[in-house]
Amino acid sequence: MASNSGSLSMFLLLMTLMITVSNYFGTNKIDLQLSETQKDLKKLTNTDSNFNYYSIQSQKDLLEQVKRGINQEFYQRVMPEVICKDKVRIGEKSDGGKYVCKPEAVNQDDCTIMSLGLNNQIEFDEHISKVTGGKCTILGADIAEQSNSTKSKYAAINGLLFVGKIPETLGLLDILKKTGKSKVDFLKVDIEGGEHAGLEPLIKEHSVCQIFIEIHGSPSLHLEMLQKMAKYNFRIFNVDPNFQCPTCCEYSLINENCMKQYGAVPLGITIPK
Ligand SMILES: *[C@@H]1O[C@H](CO)[C@@H](O)[C@H](O)[C@H]1NC(C)=O
């Protein structure tokens, strides 16, 4: 009897020890990852800001900037919520390029890219087609019919073109319905203000992984649009003001459901509800 309870307590002791050791290593691993992320963050934001920034304070600062109403100051206060180590610029080097998180990690055999706003400039479309293996379907849309040259280049990258003003005469849900698609891997949005009313039906009804969007208007409109996307768990990984258009800023966002696939690490939430 005595030896039985002795081995039982020995067993319990061993178990406790094992759990403690594995917890220790587990926690350490996370700490390592976090400190790497903090270094990335410092590089990204050029400041000494660290996780303290990811508090209620950062959200208050943003609301304060909305009240001040100065676009450039607002953009500076929008902090990344996610670190994407493998982000790349796709498309033009200057205005028009977009930051995409590890595009080659898409499921290359079954992928859909939506590109809204073309204006016969399809560098983004051609570049993303190339880096994703050339098999993705690209759904392009513009308010105007594209030139013959653009049409033939678009067909060559597995692209389909739609014409209409989003959302008034062309709905994003209709584009998916017509093409039999139900999910969008990458969504590029450059539609001169149409984003405010046009985007939500799509991200509400369908799974979308990454969004690259140019938002137009006052800081309060920018925040409203960022909040609309945050409602469906899109988190910011890049902010890029457009210097040719003071009221425009490019944001790249990734859905929480896709972070693992693209190797993105969450930091915190900076967009107030
Ligand atoms: C474009 O192609 C269509 C049909 O292929 C043709 O009728 C039209 O003349 C072409 N337009 C130009 C500007 O080349």
mmCIF file with all atom_site columns, C-alpha atoms in Angstrom, residues 69-205:
data_model
loop_
_atom_site.group_PDB
_atom_site.id
_atom_site.type_symbol
_atom_site.label_atom_id
_atom_site.label_alt_id
_atom_site.label_comp_id
_atom_site.label_asym_id
_atom_site.label_entity_id
_atom_site.label_seq_id
_atom_site.pdbx_PDB_ins_code
_atom_site.Cartn_x
_atom_site.Cartn_y
_atom_site.Cartn_z
_atom_site.occupancy
_atom_site.B_iso_or_equiv
_atom_site.pdbx_formal_charge
_atom_site.auth_seq_id
_atom_site.auth_comp_id
_atom_site.auth_asym_id
_atom_site.auth_atom_id
_atom_site.pdbx_PDB_model_num
ATOM 1   C CA . GLY A 1 69  ? -9.235  66.080 -40.148 1.00 0.00 ? 69  GLY A CA 1
ATOM 2   C CA . ILE A 1 70  ? -5.730  66.233 -41.666 1.00 0.00 ? 70  ILE A CA 1
ATOM 3   C CA . ASN A 1 71  ? -5.254  63.280 -44.020 1.00 0.00 ? 71  ASN A CA 1
ATOM 4   C CA . GLN A 1 72  ? -1.447  62.945 -43.866 1.00 0.00 ? 72  GLN A CA 1
ATOM 5   C CA . GLU A 1 73  ? -1.453  62.949 -40.065 1.00 0.00 ? 73  GLU A CA 1
ATOM 6   C CA . PHE A 1 74  ? -4.197  60.350 -40.006 1.00 0.00 ? 74  PHE A CA 1
ATOM 7   C CA . TYR A 1 75  ? -2.275  57.967 -42.308 1.00 0.00 ? 75  TYR A CA 1
ATOM 8   C CA . GLN A 1 76  ? 0.756   58.173 -40.006 1.00 0.00 ? 76  GLN A CA 1
ATOM 9   C CA . ARG A 1 77  ? -1.363  57.027 -37.083 1.00 0.00 ? 77  ARG A CA 1
ATOM 10  C CA . VAL A 1 78  ? -2.722  53.932 -38.791 1.00 0.00 ? 78  VAL A CA 1
ATOM 11  C CA . MET A 1 79  ? -0.387  51.287 -37.394 1.00 0.00 ? 79  MET A CA 1
ATOM 12  C CA . PRO A 1 80  ? 0.019   47.801 -38.860 1.00 0.00 ? 80  PRO A CA 1
ATOM 13  C CA . GLU A 1 81  ? -2.030  45.174 -37.039 1.00 0.00 ? 81  GLU A CA 1
ATOM 14  C CA . VAL A 1 82  ? -0.230  42.249 -38.618 1.00 0.00 ? 82  VAL A CA 1
ATOM 15  C CA . ILE A 1 83  ? 3.354   41.596 -39.677 1.00 0.00 ? 83  ILE A CA 1
ATOM 16  C CA . CYS A 1 84  ? 3.766   39.997 -43.067 1.00 0.00 ? 84  CYS A CA 1
ATOM 17  C CA . LYS A 1 85  ? 7.426   39.079 -43.480 1.00 0.00 ? 85  LYS A CA 1
ATOM 18  C CA . ASP A 1 86  ? 7.088   38.103 -47.122 1.00 0.00 ? 86  ASP A CA 1
ATOM 19  C CA . LYS A 1 87  ? 5.185   41.064 -48.479 1.00 0.00 ? 87  LYS A CA 1
ATOM 20  C CA . VAL A 1 88  ? 6.041   42.111 -52.011 1.00 0.00 ? 88  VAL A CA 1
ATOM 21  C CA . ARG A 1 89  ? 5.145   45.049 -54.189 1.00 0.00 ? 89  ARG A CA 1
ATOM 22  C CA . ILE A 1 90  ? 3.127   43.931 -57.181 1.00 0.00 ? 90  ILE A CA 1
ATOM 23  C CA . GLY A 1 91  ? 2.557   46.150 -60.216 1.00 0.00 ? 91  GLY A CA 1
ATOM 24  C CA . GLU A 1 92  ? 4.042   49.527 -60.997 1.00 0.00 ? 92  GLU A CA 1
ATOM 25  C CA . LYS A 1 93  ? 7.017   50.697 -58.969 1.00 0.00 ? 93  LYS A CA 1
ATOM 26  C CA . SER A 1 94  ? 5.489   54.142 -58.517 1.00 0.00 ? 94  SER A CA 1
ATOM 27  C CA . ASP A 1 95  ? 1.792   54.916 -58.129 1.00 0.00 ? 95  ASP A CA 1
ATOM 28  C CA . GLY A 1 96  ? -0.421  51.901 -58.718 1.00 0.00 ? 96  GLY A CA 1
ATOM 29  C CA . GLY A 1 97  ? 1.682   49.168 -57.116 1.00 0.00 ? 97  GLY A CA 1
ATOM 30  C CA . LYS A 1 98  ? 0.192   47.150 -54.255 1.00 0.00 ? 98  LYS A CA 1
ATOM 31  C CA . TYR A 1 99  ? 1.726   45.310 -51.326 1.00 0.00 ? 99  TYR A CA 1
ATOM 32  C CA . VAL A 1 100 ? 0.668   41.660 -51.292 1.00 0.00 ? 100 VAL A CA 1
ATOM 33  C CA . CYS A 1 101 ? 1.459   39.164 -48.530 1.00 0.00 ? 101 CYS A CA 1
ATOM 34  C CA . LYS A 1 102 ? 3.390   36.164 -49.912 1.00 0.00 ? 102 LYS A CA 1
ATOM 35  C CA . PRO A 1 103 ? 1.368   35.807 -53.150 1.00 0.00 ? 103 PRO A CA 1
ATOM 36  C CA . GLU A 1 104 ? 3.008   32.503 -54.107 1.00 0.00 ? 104 GLU A CA 1
ATOM 37  C CA . ALA A 1 105 ? 1.360   30.889 -51.061 1.00 0.00 ? 105 ALA A CA 1
ATOM 38  C CA . VAL A 1 106 ? -2.059  31.024 -52.754 1.00 0.00 ? 106 VAL A CA 1
ATOM 39  C CA . ASN A 1 107 ? -3.589  27.697 -53.754 1.00 0.00 ? 107 ASN A CA 1
ATOM 40  C CA . GLN A 1 108 ? -2.250  27.928 -57.295 1.00 0.00 ? 108 GLN A CA 1
ATOM 41  C CA . ASP A 1 109 ? -4.633  25.318 -58.729 1.00 0.00 ? 109 ASP A CA 1
ATOM 42  C CA . ASP A 1 110 ? -7.793  27.019 -57.554 1.00 0.00 ? 110 ASP A CA 1
ATOM 43  C CA . CYS A 1 111 ? -7.486  30.754 -57.159 1.00 0.00 ? 111 CYS A CA 1
ATOM 44  C CA . THR A 1 112 ? -9.482  33.827 -58.007 1.00 0.00 ? 112 THR A CA 1
ATOM 45  C CA . ILE A 1 113 ? -8.171  37.366 -58.179 1.00 0.00 ? 113 ILE A CA 1
ATOM 46  C CA . MET A 1 114 ? -10.495 40.333 -58.459 1.00 0.00 ? 114 MET A CA 1
ATOM 47  C CA . SER A 1 115 ? -9.115  43.564 -59.879 1.00 0.00 ? 115 SER A CA 1
ATOM 48  C CA . LEU A 1 116 ? -11.449 46.537 -59.696 1.00 0.00 ? 116 LEU A CA 1
ATOM 49  C CA . GLY A 1 117 ? -10.472 49.691 -61.584 1.00 0.00 ? 117 GLY A CA 1
ATOM 50  C CA . LEU A 1 118 ? -8.185  49.147 -64.588 1.00 0.00 ? 118 LEU A CA 1
ATOM 51  C CA . ASN A 1 119 ? -8.107  52.217 -66.839 1.00 0.00 ? 119 ASN A CA 1
ATOM 52  C CA . ASN A 1 120 ? -6.040  50.194 -69.349 1.00 0.00 ? 120 ASN A CA 1
ATOM 53  C CA . GLN A 1 121 ? -3.263  49.826 -66.756 1.00 0.00 ? 121 GLN A CA 1
ATOM 54  C CA . ILE A 1 122 ? -2.923  46.160 -66.026 1.00 0.00 ? 122 ILE A CA 1
ATOM 55  C CA . GLU A 1 123 ? 0.637   45.909 -64.664 1.00 0.00 ? 123 GLU A CA 1
ATOM 56  C CA . PHE A 1 124 ? -0.703  44.670 -61.325 1.00 0.00 ? 124 PHE A CA 1
ATOM 57  C CA . ASP A 1 125 ? -2.828  42.028 -63.044 1.00 0.00 ? 125 ASP A CA 1
ATOM 58  C CA . GLU A 1 126 ? 0.009   40.751 -65.247 1.00 0.00 ? 126 GLU A CA 1
ATOM 59  C CA . HIS A 1 127 ? 2.493   40.718 -62.381 1.00 0.00 ? 127 HIS A CA 1
ATOM 60  C CA . ILE A 1 128 ? 0.225   38.902 -59.913 1.00 0.00 ? 128 ILE A CA 1
ATOM 61  C CA . SER A 1 129 ? -0.718  36.381 -62.581 1.00 0.00 ? 129 SER A CA 1
ATOM 62  C CA . LYS A 1 130 ? 2.965   35.601 -63.036 1.00 0.00 ? 130 LYS A CA 1
ATOM 63  C CA . VAL A 1 131 ? 3.876   35.255 -59.341 1.00 0.00 ? 131 VAL A CA 1
ATOM 64  C CA . THR A 1 132 ? 0.869   33.027 -58.646 1.00 0.00 ? 132 THR A CA 1
ATOM 65  C CA . GLY A 1 133 ? 1.738   30.521 -61.368 1.00 0.00 ? 133 GLY A CA 1
ATOM 66  C CA . GLY A 1 134 ? -0.469  31.786 -64.218 1.00 0.00 ? 134 GLY A CA 1
ATOM 67  C CA . LYS A 1 135 ? -3.461  29.570 -63.423 1.00 0.00 ? 135 LYS A CA 1
ATOM 68  C CA . CYS A 1 136 ? -5.577  31.927 -61.305 1.00 0.00 ? 136 CYS A CA 1
ATOM 69  C CA . THR A 1 137 ? -8.745  33.351 -62.820 1.00 0.00 ? 137 THR A CA 1
ATOM 70  C CA . ILE A 1 138 ? -8.588  37.139 -62.878 1.00 0.00 ? 138 ILE A CA 1
ATOM 71  C CA . LEU A 1 139 ? -11.865 39.017 -62.786 1.00 0.00 ? 139 LEU A CA 1
ATOM 72  C CA . GLY A 1 140 ? -11.249 42.566 -63.941 1.00 0.00 ? 140 GLY A CA 1
ATOM 73  C CA . ALA A 1 141 ? -13.754 45.406 -63.870 1.00 0.00 ? 141 ALA A CA 1
ATOM 74  C CA . ASP A 1 142 ? -13.779 49.005 -64.956 1.00 0.00 ? 142 ASP A CA 1
ATOM 75  C CA . ILE A 1 143 ? -16.258 51.794 -65.510 1.00 0.00 ? 143 ILE A CA 1
ATOM 76  C CA . ALA A 1 144 ? -15.196 51.922 -69.197 1.00 0.00 ? 144 ALA A CA 1
ATOM 77  C CA . GLU A 1 145 ? -14.625 49.332 -71.861 1.00 0.00 ? 145 GLU A CA 1
ATOM 78  C CA . GLN A 1 146 ? -10.903 48.554 -72.219 1.00 0.00 ? 146 GLN A CA 1
ATOM 79  C CA . SER A 1 147 ? -8.858  48.984 -75.413 1.00 0.00 ? 147 SER A CA 1
ATOM 80  C CA . ASN A 1 148 ? -8.415  46.091 -77.814 1.00 0.00 ? 148 ASN A CA 1
ATOM 81  C CA . SER A 1 149 ? -4.819  45.760 -76.764 1.00 0.00 ? 149 SER A CA 1
ATOM 82  C CA . THR A 1 150 ? -5.781  45.525 -73.063 1.00 0.00 ? 150 THR A CA 1
ATOM 83  C CA . LYS A 1 151 ? -8.520  43.019 -73.941 1.00 0.00 ? 151 LYS A CA 1
ATOM 84  C CA . SER A 1 152 ? -6.117  40.682 -75.674 1.00 0.00 ? 152 SER A CA 1
ATOM 85  C CA . LYS A 1 153 ? -3.479  41.022 -72.936 1.00 0.00 ? 153 LYS A CA 1
ATOM 86  C CA . TYR A 1 154 ? -6.172  40.305 -70.343 1.00 0.00 ? 154 TYR A CA 1
ATOM 87  C CA . ALA A 1 155 ? -7.338  37.187 -72.146 1.00 0.00 ? 155 ALA A CA 1
ATOM 88  C CA . ALA A 1 156 ? -3.727  35.974 -72.219 1.00 0.00 ? 156 ALA A CA 1
ATOM 89  C CA . ILE A 1 157 ? -3.517  36.020 -68.400 1.00 0.00 ? 157 ILE A CA 1
ATOM 90  C CA . ASN A 1 158 ? -6.731  34.091 -67.916 1.00 0.00 ? 158 ASN A CA 1
ATOM 91  C CA . GLY A 1 159 ? -8.656  37.291 -67.314 1.00 0.00 ? 159 GLY A CA 1
ATOM 92  C CA . LEU A 1 160 ? -12.325 38.116 -67.763 1.00 0.00 ? 160 LEU A CA 1
ATOM 93  C CA . LEU A 1 161 ? -13.473 41.706 -68.150 1.00 0.00 ? 161 LEU A CA 1
ATOM 94  C CA . PHE A 1 162 ? -16.603 43.398 -66.805 1.00 0.00 ? 162 PHE A CA 1
ATOM 95  C CA . VAL A 1 163 ? -17.803 46.934 -67.517 1.00 0.00 ? 163 VAL A CA 1
ATOM 96  C CA . GLY A 1 164 ? -19.861 49.098 -65.175 1.00 0.00 ? 164 GLY A CA 1
ATOM 97  C CA . LYS A 1 165 ? -19.836 51.545 -62.303 1.00 0.00 ? 165 LYS A CA 1
ATOM 98  C CA . ILE A 1 166 ? -19.478 49.817 -58.932 1.00 0.00 ? 166 ILE A CA 1
ATOM 99  C CA . PRO A 1 167 ? -21.893 49.531 -57.209 1.00 0.00 ? 167 PRO A CA 1
ATOM 100 C CA . GLU A 1 168 ? -24.501 51.436 -59.250 1.00 0.00 ? 168 GLU A CA 1
ATOM 101 C CA . THR A 1 169 ? -24.449 49.460 -62.497 1.00 0.00 ? 169 THR A CA 1
ATOM 102 C CA . LEU A 1 170 ? -22.109 46.601 -61.615 1.00 0.00 ? 170 LEU A CA 1
ATOM 103 C CA . GLY A 1 171 ? -22.334 44.595 -58.390 1.00 0.00 ? 171 GLY A CA 1
ATOM 104 C CA . LEU A 1 172 ? -19.474 42.483 -57.106 1.00 0.00 ? 172 LEU A CA 1
ATOM 105 C CA . LEU A 1 173 ? -21.853 39.656 -56.201 1.00 0.00 ? 173 LEU A CA 1
ATOM 106 C CA . ASP A 1 174 ? -23.067 39.594 -59.819 1.00 0.00 ? 174 ASP A CA 1
ATOM 107 C CA . ILE A 1 175 ? -19.517 39.173 -61.089 1.00 0.00 ? 175 ILE A CA 1
ATOM 108 C CA . LEU A 1 176 ? -19.053 36.124 -58.851 1.00 0.00 ? 176 LEU A CA 1
ATOM 109 C CA . LYS A 1 177 ? -22.439 34.702 -59.776 1.00 0.00 ? 177 LYS A CA 1
ATOM 110 C CA . LYS A 1 178 ? -21.759 35.062 -63.503 1.00 0.00 ? 178 LYS A CA 1
ATOM 111 C CA . THR A 1 179 ? -18.409 33.330 -63.227 1.00 0.00 ? 179 THR A CA 1
ATOM 112 C CA . GLY A 1 180 ? -19.469 30.634 -60.762 1.00 0.00 ? 180 GLY A CA 1
ATOM 113 C CA . LYS A 1 181 ? -16.862 31.704 -58.193 1.00 0.00 ? 181 LYS A CA 1
ATOM 114 C CA . SER A 1 182 ? -17.552 31.742 -54.489 1.00 0.00 ? 182 SER A CA 1
ATOM 115 C CA . LYS A 1 183 ? -14.287 32.873 -52.923 1.00 0.00 ? 183 LYS A CA 1
ATOM 116 C CA . VAL A 1 184 ? -11.711 35.523 -53.749 1.00 0.00 ? 184 VAL A CA 1
ATOM 117 C CA . ASP A 1 185 ? -8.061  35.082 -52.824 1.00 0.00 ? 185 ASP A CA 1
ATOM 118 C CA . PHE A 1 186 ? -6.845  38.580 -53.703 1.00 0.00 ? 186 PHE A CA 1
ATOM 119 C CA . LEU A 1 187 ? -9.009  41.649 -54.139 1.00 0.00 ? 187 LEU A CA 1
ATOM 120 C CA . LYS A 1 188 ? -7.588  44.853 -55.607 1.00 0.00 ? 188 LYS A CA 1
ATOM 121 C CA . VAL A 1 189 ? -9.794  47.934 -55.291 1.00 0.00 ? 189 VAL A CA 1
ATOM 122 C CA . ASP A 1 190 ? -9.096  51.213 -57.124 1.00 0.00 ? 190 ASP A CA 1
ATOM 123 C CA . ILE A 1 191 ? -12.536 52.586 -57.858 1.00 0.00 ? 191 ILE A CA 1
ATOM 124 C CA . GLU A 1 192 ? -12.400 56.299 -57.027 1.00 0.00 ? 192 GLU A CA 1
ATOM 125 C CA . GLY A 1 193 ? -14.749 56.304 -54.047 1.00 0.00 ? 193 GLY A CA 1
ATOM 126 C CA . GLY A 1 194 ? -17.001 53.406 -55.146 1.00 0.00 ? 194 GLY A CA 1
ATOM 127 C CA . GLU A 1 195 ? -15.334 51.355 -52.390 1.00 0.00 ? 195 GLU A CA 1
ATOM 128 C CA . HIS A 1 196 ? -17.436 53.023 -49.679 1.00 0.00 ? 196 HIS A CA 1
ATOM 129 C CA . ALA A 1 197 ? -20.693 51.476 -50.850 1.00 0.00 ? 197 ALA A CA 1
ATOM 130 C CA . GLY A 1 198 ? -19.474 48.722 -53.166 1.00 0.00 ? 198 GLY A CA 1
ATOM 131 C CA . LEU A 1 199 ? -17.248 46.499 -51.068 1.00 0.00 ? 199 LEU A CA 1
ATOM 132 C CA . GLU A 1 200 ? -19.287 45.393 -48.083 1.00 0.00 ? 200 GLU A CA 1
ATOM 133 C CA . PRO A 1 201 ? -21.761 43.067 -49.866 1.00 0.00 ? 201 PRO A CA 1
ATOM 134 C CA . LEU A 1 202 ? -18.826 41.020 -51.177 1.00 0.00 ? 202 LEU A CA 1
ATOM 135 C CA . ILE A 1 203 ? -16.872 40.674 -47.931 1.00 0.00 ? 203 ILE A CA 1
ATOM 136 C CA . LYS A 1 204 ? -20.076 40.011 -46.038 1.00 0.00 ? 204 LYS A CA 1
ATOM 137 C CA . GLU A 1 205 ? -21.228 37.146 -48.276 1.00 0.00 ? 205 GLU A CA 1
#
